[in-house]
């Protein structure tokens, strides 16, 4: 079944053809990709920024302006640009008067189906969590995704108490999940029946994250406010 | 604060979010070679092996692309680099261990551009895993793939000798079993969340 | 061959279309050679993103687009590319279009991109596309290749929609996000779970098999 | 015996079907009357059929040679009665096949004295002479297989026989032939053993007996000659302990290798009735003309153990003992391994150890066959540790090669234990017999090519 | 003269006399006390659930046989067992339309597609339950207190939910011992557990009656005793070790044995011979796998209970167990494995 291949001598020609073809196609492809990338980049960045903004706005009501800080190795916070990767980020929000409106912290932990990533807002005045937003979760639709949608559950985060103890190095009462309908204290979260595991996961994430961050934020309160002043003056 | 232990990454990729049964990746080889135990184990081995290689390639490539700030080349470079690395490894194995080559060889070209392989590379990049994490993730994904394949092969071999109704025979039966297996694997959901 | 003729006789409306060879290139992908239901190709994306009708639609169209563009390019370059590097060049071409679609979708909606996840990128390895490039576009004219790509692409989209709408309807009580059942409808959550994907596809294939078997006996 | 070595004295798995031996085991052996016409097929043994040496119309004397052996794996046939050869024609056999044979009309008034030949003296005869004597006497295994005994007894070059096992197990329900032989023919048995010891060169002899025949064991023990290395071993009751592989395991704790013969574990197994026959016939140079047969079962009026001439038609036997109105099935052999008879015109042959008659009340009703539910009863029963469930499913789907290659089909010795226990009534042994023959055929056609 | 035409059959000509149908019927007998206790403790709602699933299974079996032009196999009782067991694993206040749906799935997906009795590779009742649990996870984890005073006069509000509609959840729902343990670390009294004075699925609460049924079947040689023994031993040993390591965190082995569906699952469901391995050693391994998975899922998993998943997973493994663990065939040096 071998086709007669009389063109043995054209081997060189064919390898030239191969090269030509690959380079040609490579060029076309590169051109197409780069054009698309350049063409869509501004809009994609805008959309992404908007999405982030929207998320932060959800957790810090009244925010109009934000700054991004990153935690470095030495437990120090410093301002960075938004799309910086690696290291833990917090977003500090300011209201229209330039006053510190709250701090948004991203956190994640293991849920029912996979890792859940959330963003929560902390109000320094009230010493409470005032907002909560799920950035990413693969929890069961219709069940575990109630952590994003269930109004009763979200109501937990209207003002979740995370007051510090007198030494200002730890929470007075750790965040805790209790069975649905048995919430008694402001630092407790009412679980969702049927999605106990997901709602407990949220509780766990919040309790570990707040243990770390709330004291840190309070410690850096001046930094956040100083920045504001600085900017405001300019 | 990503505090996923290596252990969790492994369990997650192999059991909780099994590539085949939860993510629907590698369905084609899953449907294609799960009819016989022997091919299933070999395919499982080959996939795991290619996954490990491509996971390392993807890790390196991602670092490179970040450095030169060319994210748009991600897909193309993953595909090309993974395919050619596997080709190289294949040649290498052929030289070094003909026995291993005979066992895995015919499967390697089939799976170099399989979606489970590429999916693994993309997921690990999205999740921002480091080198070790990527390695364990690939190991878990490969193990999970092999597990699903081997379980299916056992069941299908047994069902070769069953009075399966004609309309169900073939792909339909395999898909239905996959569905039941997928349900069974839900028992692993939430492992490690407590 | 005789089977095909029989199909033509039976198919009424389709038969009139199928009489012209160029419409046949188009029609065959929709039904007779439907990539999912008949050829059982490209199963992974079919199952993975068919949990809602909207996702299925988006995925189907994205795939169809890539299919169309790569068929065009492959077909127009078919005399330019030597045999040895054919597959490599196809992969390059497909990967290019997939990257473009990926950015396009990101530019349209971040939400949609999140829902489809990595599966947009995975169109690259969807064998329907490579298969058509290799089996059809590399041998046919641009015009025919376009028709083929449109047929196959729409056939793929149709199959995805078949799955997506059933899964969304039972699993969420809605279609394209619009509620269909009364509010107190009990969703069958299993349908949006992975298992539901396997089951729904199995049932569709079962229906196809049964139809085929019936046809064979009559 | 005793509780302590209970497990060592038997083999793995097996069953305990109801014995029904009490109905005949107390009845002494009685001579059966001579039928007016004997039917003698020439293929009564495994191996090549014998060749007829008489003419139609010829008169023969009881014990006279009427068909001679046609090779090494073959034995001669002797006239069971004095009479006239009426016809040489094809005669029916139990398998349904017609084979050539002799219709022998009995002299009604003859005294039926037996013709004697050259005696073979156990003290002076050589090994070869004894083997020849056994062949000339037409002796085949009376345990059921009807394999020419002299062939089995010839120890192959390079092998040694260390133990001679006398099989007095009789594990088939209903049958009491060997039991009566042991009780009534002890001297013949010991004489037979003497011959066997000489041919095999065995160093010791063990008579294996199941615990339900304790009286026979005690009787033999009492009469044990002091000059012979014989011991009696009583083993727990279990089917199919009489099968030689199982018996060897029960008595010696050795396993006969798959596909091999007992001699590979230095043993030879001979049935007690065969042994007794050797001991009785050889000193007189006679040929075998009759054997002990248990006739029993709910469908029989005069149950008992009878000494019946070979060639007696089955119809005659049943008429003599009286069959119940509603008889439904007749088996040659026991209910576990015996073969159902479709035609009463067949006759008693050397291998017939019993006739069991069932009425409509006992036979398995047209039992409904269910699919295998993998209950595992058959796996727990199979003495060879096969997986009859899997084999059965494979047979149903005609995967014969896989049965042989992966599931040891050819090791099945068709004991029927699996079928006996199967709640789904799957005809497992029947499947296996068929599958084995198909596999054998496939091998045969493949090998020469 | 004997003129009769004789029957011919192949050997052996006798048999034990037990038939598959007898086995199945006896399993039903053994389950009836369990069902009766379920009705006694949960009342009319439980009765309706059990009747519905049984009817659904039997009807589905009948119609599928008819549809595929086979003789109806309803009379072998196996569909009735599947239905009965499915009913016994559901909550007493489960909406009937869902229960019916589960019964249909159990037979259609769990049995029919594999070729019917004897060929199913998974336990049909559990396939039905697994689909129900994945489809209606809230309804199947909504519990009803045992011994409520009005149980013989009224139904749970959820019972008669209109088909395809969401059940109303009444204020009654109480936690089962397992979820109470998992989420609030409350350990139930073992005697209460053993006697069934708790809430839970209809048939899982009274361990004593379940064991009694099991002992009856074992005594009649209709059940493989090795399976439950192997499961119980594994669960007891593994959870016992954990308990010794830290009795604050891990529940006691007795609690593990008597809570949830373990008893019912180990005695009646893991023992479904069709989907379990066939050799004695294989069966020990199978039981050990189930036991181990139950402990792992209960203690480290997200769900409070894992018996169903453990059995289904072990069902999937059992062809391999049968393939790898084969008794040594008489006269062979080592069992020759399939290459
Ligand atoms: C298919 C399926 C999906 C589930 N998905 C979730 C989920 O996403 N999140 C969750 O917390 N629990 C999930 N569960 C678990 C149960 O719904 C629930 O957590 C458990 O039964 C405890 O519920 P309770 O709140 O009634 O105690 C799921 C269960 C099943 C069967
Ligand atoms: C299942 C089975 C059961 C057997 N049962 C007996 C038995 O009870 N007594 C017996 O002497 N031979 C029995 N045999 C025959 C023996 O295996 C063996 O052939 C015989 O003891 C050898 O002696 P023989 O050649 O003198 O007959 C049985 C064979 C099989 C396969
Ligand atoms: C045999 C059997 C198996 C079961 N398997 C499971 C299971 O795997 N998962 C589950 O959530 N419930 C299962 N159930 C129901 C549980 O037993 C029930 O959920 C248990 O009482 C624990 O309740 P909880 O999930 O609310 O804690 C099963 C019940 C039975 C009778
Ligand atoms: C001891 C025993 C346990 C059984 N358990 C189950 C069971 O858990 N689920 C089921 O559907 N059928 C069960 N059956 C019935 C039967 O095996 C089942 O219908 C088959 O699996 C259908 O092929 C059982 C039968 C027996 C004898
Ligand atoms: S290439 Fe992939 S999708 Fe196509 S048939 Fe093979 S396995 Fe299936
Ligand atoms: S791309 Fe490869 S793995 Fe994916 S469907 Fe096609 S052949 Fe299968
Ligand atoms: S007939 Fe064969 S398979 Fe059945 S028990 Fe006897 S030896 Fe085993
Ligand atoms: S005894 Fe019968 S039903 Fe039981 S496993 Fe064996 S073949 Fe199957
Ligand atoms: S393996 Fe084929 S599309 Fe995933």
PDB file of C-alpha atoms and ligand atoms in Angstrom, chain D residues 21 140-149 152 165-172 178 210 239-247 269-275 337 413-417, ligand 2:
ATOM      1  CA  UNK D  21     -27.743 -46.054  53.583  1.00  0.00           C
ATOM      2  CA  UNK D 140     -11.835 -53.042  35.707  1.00  0.00           C
ATOM      3  CA  UNK D 141     -12.289 -50.494  38.443  1.00  0.00           C
ATOM      4  CA  UNK D 142     -15.511 -51.307  40.211  1.00  0.00           C
ATOM      5  CA  UNK D 143     -15.498 -47.948  42.010  1.00  0.00           C
ATOM      6  CA  UNK D 144     -17.329 -46.508  39.076  1.00  0.00           C
ATOM      7  CA  UNK D 145     -14.815 -45.461  36.493  1.00  0.00           C
ATOM      8  CA  UNK D 146     -14.354 -48.943  35.006  1.00  0.00           C
ATOM      9  CA  UNK D 147     -10.780 -48.222  34.036  1.00  0.00           C
ATOM     10  CA  UNK D 148      -8.743 -51.354  33.318  1.00  0.00           C
ATOM     11  CA  UNK D 149      -7.114 -52.102  36.655  1.00  0.00           C
ATOM     12  CA  UNK D 152      -3.532 -48.384  36.682  1.00  0.00           C
ATOM     13  CA  UNK D 165      -4.923 -47.100  49.402  1.00  0.00           C
ATOM     14  CA  UNK D 166      -7.934 -49.336  49.400  1.00  0.00           C
ATOM     15  CA  UNK D 167     -11.008 -47.212  48.767  1.00  0.00           C
ATOM     16  CA  UNK D 168     -13.809 -48.308  51.046  1.00  0.00           C
ATOM     17  CA  UNK D 169     -15.308 -44.864  51.360  1.00  0.00           C
ATOM     18  CA  UNK D 170     -18.471 -45.249  49.326  1.00  0.00           C
ATOM     19  CA  UNK D 171     -19.550 -41.671  49.773  1.00  0.00           C
ATOM     20  CA  UNK D 172     -22.488 -41.775  47.377  1.00  0.00           C
ATOM     21  CA  UNK D 178     -18.609 -51.678  49.254  1.00  0.00           C
ATOM     22  CA  UNK D 210     -15.964 -43.453  56.299  1.00  0.00           C
ATOM     23  CA  UNK D 239     -19.025 -36.289  49.919  1.00  0.00           C
ATOM     24  CA  UNK D 240     -16.963 -36.765  47.657  1.00  0.00           C
ATOM     25  CA  UNK D 241     -14.373 -38.398  49.845  1.00  0.00           C
ATOM     26  CA  UNK D 242     -14.398 -41.494  47.668  1.00  0.00           C
ATOM     27  CA  UNK D 243     -12.840 -39.623  44.809  1.00  0.00           C
ATOM     28  CA  UNK D 244      -9.237 -40.711  44.805  1.00  0.00           C
ATOM     29  CA  UNK D 245      -7.778 -37.220  44.985  1.00  0.00           C
ATOM     30  CA  UNK D 246      -9.876 -36.375  48.008  1.00  0.00           C
ATOM     31  CA  UNK D 247      -9.164 -39.712  49.621  1.00  0.00           C
ATOM     32  CA  UNK D 269      -5.908 -46.167  44.928  1.00  0.00           C
ATOM     33  CA  UNK D 270      -7.987 -49.272  44.343  1.00  0.00           C
ATOM     34  CA  UNK D 271     -11.592 -49.805  45.253  1.00  0.00           C
ATOM     35  CA  UNK D 272     -12.359 -52.527  47.853  1.00  0.00           C
ATOM     36  CA  UNK D 273     -14.686 -54.408  45.564  1.00  0.00           C
ATOM     37  CA  UNK D 274     -12.016 -54.433  42.865  1.00  0.00           C
ATOM     38  CA  UNK D 275      -9.538 -55.701  45.422  1.00  0.00           C
ATOM     39  CA  UNK D 337     -22.823 -39.028  40.082  1.00  0.00           C
ATOM     40  CA  UNK D 413     -13.904 -33.856  38.217  1.00  0.00           C
ATOM     41  CA  UNK D 414     -17.633 -33.490  37.897  1.00  0.00           C
ATOM     42  CA  UNK D 415     -18.526 -34.507  41.417  1.00  0.00           C
ATOM     43  CA  UNK D 416     -21.702 -32.448  41.253  1.00  0.00           C
ATOM     44  CA  UNK D 417     -21.296 -30.820  44.653  1.00  0.00           C
TER      45      UNK D 417
HETATM   46  C1  LIG F   2     -16.856 -37.686  42.775  1.00  0.00           C
HETATM   47  C2  LIG F   2     -16.297 -39.054  42.855  1.00  0.00           C
HETATM   48  C3  LIG F   2     -16.688 -39.912  43.867  1.00  0.00           C
HETATM   49  C4  LIG F   2     -16.166 -41.147  43.958  1.00  0.00           C
HETATM   50  N1  LIG F   2     -16.582 -41.933  44.961  1.00  0.00           N
HETATM   51  C5  LIG F   2     -16.040 -43.173  45.082  1.00  0.00           C
HETATM   52  C6  LIG F   2     -16.408 -44.007  46.150  1.00  0.00           C
HETATM   53  O1  LIG F   2     -17.216 -43.658  46.967  1.00  0.00           O
HETATM   54  N2  LIG F   2     -15.843 -45.211  46.249  1.00  0.00           N
HETATM   55  C7  LIG F   2     -14.938 -45.634  45.342  1.00  0.00           C
HETATM   56  O2  LIG F   2     -14.451 -46.739  45.499  1.00  0.00           O
HETATM   57  N3  LIG F   2     -14.566 -44.889  44.321  1.00  0.00           N
HETATM   58  C8  LIG F   2     -15.086 -43.656  44.161  1.00  0.00           C
HETATM   59  N4  LIG F   2     -14.701 -42.850  43.124  1.00  0.00           N
HETATM   60  C9  LIG F   2     -13.737 -43.391  42.184  1.00  0.00           C
HETATM   61  C10 LIG F   2     -12.367 -43.092  42.736  1.00  0.00           C
HETATM   62  O3  LIG F   2     -11.965 -41.797  42.398  1.00  0.00           O
HETATM   63  C11 LIG F   2     -11.342 -44.028  42.189  1.00  0.00           C
HETATM   64  O4  LIG F   2     -11.453 -44.014  40.791  1.00  0.00           O
HETATM   65  C12 LIG F   2     -11.506 -45.408  42.676  1.00  0.00           C
HETATM   66  O5  LIG F   2     -11.516 -45.452  44.056  1.00  0.00           O
HETATM   67  C13 LIG F   2     -10.349 -46.216  42.171  1.00  0.00           C
HETATM   68  O6  LIG F   2     -10.609 -47.549  42.396  1.00  0.00           O
HETATM   69  P1  LIG F   2     -11.056 -48.545  41.235  1.00  0.00           P
HETATM   70  O7  LIG F   2     -10.275 -48.201  40.019  1.00  0.00           O
HETATM   71  O8  LIG F   2     -10.781 -49.837  41.812  1.00  0.00           O
HETATM   72  O9  LIG F   2     -12.526 -48.290  41.051  1.00  0.00           O
HETATM   73  C14 LIG F   2     -15.233 -41.607  43.017  1.00  0.00           C
HETATM   74  C15 LIG F   2     -14.848 -40.752  42.002  1.00  0.00           C
HETATM   75  C16 LIG F   2     -15.352 -39.498  41.915  1.00  0.00           C
HETATM   76  C17 LIG F   2     -14.907 -38.582  40.823  1.00  0.00           C
END
